[in-house]
Amino acid sequence: MKSQRLLFPFVCLLTMGTVNPAWAAGANSWNSASDLLAVGLPALAAGMTWAQMDNEGVKQLTYAMGVSFAATTVLKNSIHAARPDGSDNKSFPSGHTAVAFAAVRYMDKRYGAELAPFTPWLYAAAGLTGVARVQANKHHWQDVVAGGALGYLTASYLTEPVKGGKLSLLPTPGGVAVAWQRSF
């Protein structure tokens, strides 16, 4: 499978680059690790989509990343939570963690069966993004949890599996209905 050949070396490089004991040396190193993950995971998702020649996937990845980024920006500019290091008031939610989880959830949902052996490692890398943001003194734990949830939920809603059905939430007068659709 094309995407597994692309995925394995990338996950190895990402892991070696971020879990290296040298990263624990200081906040600046943790900041660099979180930057690497926040760019690397979406790049991996884009590379997988390109390797599959998946035009619909390109659209879905673009929407998932764009909506995650836009929602994070709107919340940061509305809430004005101070960062732990005092550098500004755009701490909540974590944008790095939002895009990392959006990328991983996109890959998991779109190409799930193909990625099964790597899925725990990808989610661990997204989680490490949040840990790195806290260790770099750029976010509080609630910021990274909210960012991760935002990215995960956005990609869950905007991504459809290559094969399989689609789960939808539909508003009703008495609440919400859950629908499952699958083409025959």
CSV table of C-alpha atoms in Angstrom, one decimal:
chain,number,residue,atom,x,y,z
A,1,MET,CA,0.0,0.0,0.0
A,2,LYS,CA,1.4,3.3,-1.1
A,3,SER,CA,0.4,5.3,2.0
A,4,GLN,CA,2.0,2.8,4.4
A,5,ARG,CA,5.3,3.1,2.5
A,6,LEU,CA,5.0,6.9,2.9
A,7,LEU,CA,3.8,6.7,6.5
A,8,PHE,CA,6.4,4.5,8.1
A,9,PRO,CA,9.5,6.6,7.5
A,10,PHE,CA,7.7,9.8,8.3
A,11,VAL,CA,6.4,8.5,11.6
A,12,CYS,CA,9.9,7.3,12.5
A,13,LEU,CA,11.5,10.7,11.7
A,14,LEU,CA,8.7,12.5,13.5
A,15,THR,CA,9.2,10.3,16.6
A,16,MET,CA,13.0,10.5,16.6
A,17,GLY,CA,12.8,14.3,16.1
A,18,THR,CA,10.4,14.9,18.9
A,19,VAL,CA,11.0,12.2,21.5
A,20,ASN,CA,14.8,12.8,21.6
A,21,PRO,CA,16.0,13.5,25.2
A,22,ALA,CA,17.6,16.7,23.9
A,23,TRP,CA,14.1,18.2,23.6
A,24,ALA,CA,13.6,18.1,27.3
A,25,ALA,CA,16.4,20.6,27.8
A,26,GLY,CA,14.2,23.6,27.9
A,27,ALA,CA,11.0,25.4,26.9
A,28,ASN,CA,12.5,26.6,23.6
A,29,SER,CA,13.1,23.0,22.5
A,30,TRP,CA,9.6,22.0,23.5
A,31,ASN,CA,8.3,24.9,21.4
A,32,SER,CA,10.3,23.7,18.4
A,33,ALA,CA,9.0,20.2,18.9
A,34,SER,CA,5.4,21.4,19.0
A,35,ASP,CA,6.0,23.5,15.8
A,36,LEU,CA,7.5,20.4,14.1
A,37,LEU,CA,4.5,18.3,15.0
A,38,ALA,CA,1.9,21.0,14.2
A,39,VAL,CA,3.4,21.3,10.7
A,40,GLY,CA,4.5,17.6,10.2
A,41,LEU,CA,1.2,15.9,11.0
A,42,PRO,CA,-0.8,18.0,8.5
A,43,ALA,CA,2.0,17.6,5.9
A,44,LEU,CA,1.8,13.8,6.5
A,45,ALA,CA,-2.0,13.9,5.9
A,46,ALA,CA,-1.5,15.9,2.7
A,47,GLY,CA,1.2,13.5,1.5
A,48,MET,CA,-1.0,10.5,2.1
A,49,THR,CA,-3.9,12.1,0.3
A,50,TRP,CA,-1.7,13.0,-2.6
A,51,ALA,CA,-0.2,9.5,-2.7
A,52,GLN,CA,-3.7,8.1,-2.9
A,53,MET,CA,-4.6,10.6,-5.7
A,54,ASP,CA,-7.7,11.3,-3.6
A,55,ASN,CA,-9.3,14.6,-4.8
A,56,GLU,CA,-12.3,14.3,-2.5
A,57,GLY,CA,-9.8,13.8,0.4
A,58,VAL,CA,-7.9,17.0,-0.6
A,59,LYS,CA,-11.2,18.9,-0.2
A,60,GLN,CA,-12.0,17.3,3.1
A,61,LEU,CA,-8.5,17.8,4.5
A,62,THR,CA,-8.6,21.4,3.4
A,63,TYR,CA,-12.0,22.0,5.1
A,64,ALA,CA,-11.0,20.2,8.3
A,65,MET,CA,-7.7,22.1,8.7
A,66,GLY,CA,-9.3,25.4,7.6
A,67,VAL,CA,-12.2,25.2,9.9
A,68,SER,CA,-10.0,24.1,12.8
A,69,PHE,CA,-7.7,27.0,12.3
A,70,ALA,CA,-10.5,29.5,11.8
A,71,ALA,CA,-12.4,28.3,14.9
A,72,THR,CA,-9.2,28.4,17.0
A,73,THR,CA,-8.5,32.0,15.8
A,74,VAL,CA,-12.0,33.2,16.5
A,75,LEU,CA,-11.9,31.7,20.0
A,76,LYS,CA,-8.4,33.1,20.8
A,77,ASN,CA,-9.6,36.6,19.7
A,78,SER,CA,-12.8,36.3,21.7
A,79,ILE,CA,-11.7,34.8,25.0
A,80,HIS,CA,-8.4,36.7,25.6
A,81,ALA,CA,-6.9,34.1,28.0
A,82,ALA,CA,-3.3,35.0,29.1
A,83,ARG,CA,-0.5,32.5,28.2
A,84,PRO,CA,1.4,31.1,31.1
A,85,ASP,CA,4.6,32.9,29.9
A,86,GLY,CA,2.7,36.2,29.7
A,87,SER,CA,3.6,36.8,26.1
A,88,ASP,CA,0.0,37.6,25.0
A,89,ASN,CA,-3.6,36.9,25.7
A,90,LYS,CA,-4.3,34.2,23.0
A,91,SER,CA,-3.8,31.0,25.0
A,92,PHE,CA,-7.2,29.4,24.7
A,93,PRO,CA,-7.5,27.1,22.7
A,94,SER,CA,-4.2,25.7,21.4
A,95,GLY,CA,-4.0,26.1,17.7
A,96,HIS,CA,-1.0,23.7,17.4
A,97,THR,CA,-2.9,21.0,19.2
A,98,ALA,CA,-6.1,21.7,17.1
A,99,VAL,CA,-4.4,21.2,13.8
A,100,ALA,CA,-2.4,18.2,15.0
A,101,PHE,CA,-5.5,16.4,16.1
A,102,ALA,CA,-7.5,17.5,13.0
A,103,ALA,CA,-4.8,16.0,10.8
A,104,VAL,CA,-4.6,12.7,12.7
A,105,ARG,CA,-8.4,12.4,12.9
A,106,TYR,CA,-8.7,13.1,9.2
A,107,MET,CA,-6.2,10.3,8.4
A,108,ASP,CA,-7.8,7.9,10.9
A,109,LYS,CA,-11.3,8.4,9.6
A,110,ARG,CA,-10.5,8.7,5.9
A,111,TYR,CA,-8.0,5.8,5.6
A,112,GLY,CA,-8.7,4.0,8.9
A,113,ALA,CA,-8.2,0.3,8.0
A,114,GLU,CA,-5.0,1.1,6.0
A,115,LEU,CA,-3.5,3.0,8.9
A,116,ALA,CA,-4.5,0.7,11.7
A,117,PRO,CA,-1.0,-0.3,12.8
A,118,PHE,CA,0.1,3.4,12.9
A,119,THR,CA,-3.0,5.0,14.4
A,120,PRO,CA,-2.0,4.8,18.1
A,121,TRP,CA,1.4,6.4,17.2
A,122,LEU,CA,-0.3,9.2,15.2
A,123,TYR,CA,-2.6,10.0,18.1
A,124,ALA,CA,0.4,9.8,20.5
A,125,ALA,CA,2.2,12.4,18.2
A,126,ALA,CA,-0.8,14.7,18.3
A,127,GLY,CA,-1.0,14.3,22.1
A,128,LEU,CA,2.7,15.0,22.3
A,129,THR,CA,2.0,18.3,20.5
A,130,GLY,CA,-0.2,19.3,23.5
A,131,VAL,CA,2.4,18.2,26.0
A,132,ALA,CA,5.1,20.2,24.2
A,133,ARG,CA,2.9,23.3,24.3
A,134,VAL,CA,2.4,23.0,28.0
A,135,GLN,CA,6.1,22.2,28.6
A,136,ALA,CA,7.1,25.2,26.4
A,137,ASN,CA,5.0,27.4,28.8
A,138,LYS,CA,2.7,28.5,26.0
A,139,HIS,CA,-0.5,26.9,27.1
A,140,HIS,CA,-2.3,25.6,30.2
A,141,TRP,CA,-3.6,22.0,30.1
A,142,GLN,CA,-7.2,23.2,29.5
A,143,ASP,CA,-6.0,25.0,26.4
A,144,VAL,CA,-4.5,21.9,24.8
A,145,VAL,CA,-7.4,19.7,25.7
A,146,ALA,CA,-9.8,22.2,24.2
A,147,GLY,CA,-7.6,22.5,21.1
A,148,GLY,CA,-7.3,18.8,20.7
A,149,ALA,CA,-11.1,18.3,21.1
A,150,LEU,CA,-11.8,21.1,18.6
A,151,GLY,CA,-9.5,19.6,15.9
A,152,TYR,CA,-10.8,16.1,16.5
A,153,LEU,CA,-14.4,17.0,16.3
A,154,THR,CA,-14.0,19.3,13.3
A,155,ALA,CA,-12.2,16.6,11.3
A,156,SER,CA,-14.7,14.0,12.5
A,157,TYR,CA,-17.6,16.0,11.1
A,158,LEU,CA,-15.9,17.1,7.9
A,159,THR,CA,-14.3,13.8,6.9
A,160,GLU,CA,-15.9,10.8,5.3
A,161,PRO,CA,-14.3,7.4,5.1
A,162,VAL,CA,-13.0,6.4,1.6
A,163,LYS,CA,-15.2,3.3,2.0
A,164,GLY,CA,-18.1,3.0,4.3
A,165,GLY,CA,-20.8,5.2,5.5
A,166,LYS,CA,-21.4,8.6,7.0
A,167,LEU,CA,-22.6,9.5,10.5
A,168,SER,CA,-24.7,12.7,10.7
A,169,LEU,CA,-26.2,14.7,13.5
A,170,LEU,CA,-29.6,16.1,12.5
A,171,PRO,CA,-31.4,18.8,14.6
A,172,THR,CA,-35.0,17.9,15.5
A,173,PRO,CA,-37.6,19.8,17.4
A,174,GLY,CA,-37.1,17.6,20.4
A,175,GLY,CA,-33.3,17.4,20.3
A,176,VAL,CA,-30.9,15.7,17.9
A,177,ALA,CA,-31.2,12.6,15.7
A,178,VAL,CA,-28.2,10.4,14.7
A,179,ALA,CA,-28.3,9.1,11.1
A,180,TRP,CA,-26.0,6.6,9.3
A,181,GLN,CA,-25.8,6.7,5.5
A,182,ARG,CA,-24.1,4.3,3.2
A,183,SER,CA,-24.2,4.0,-0.6
A,184,PHE,CA,-25.1,0.7,-2.2
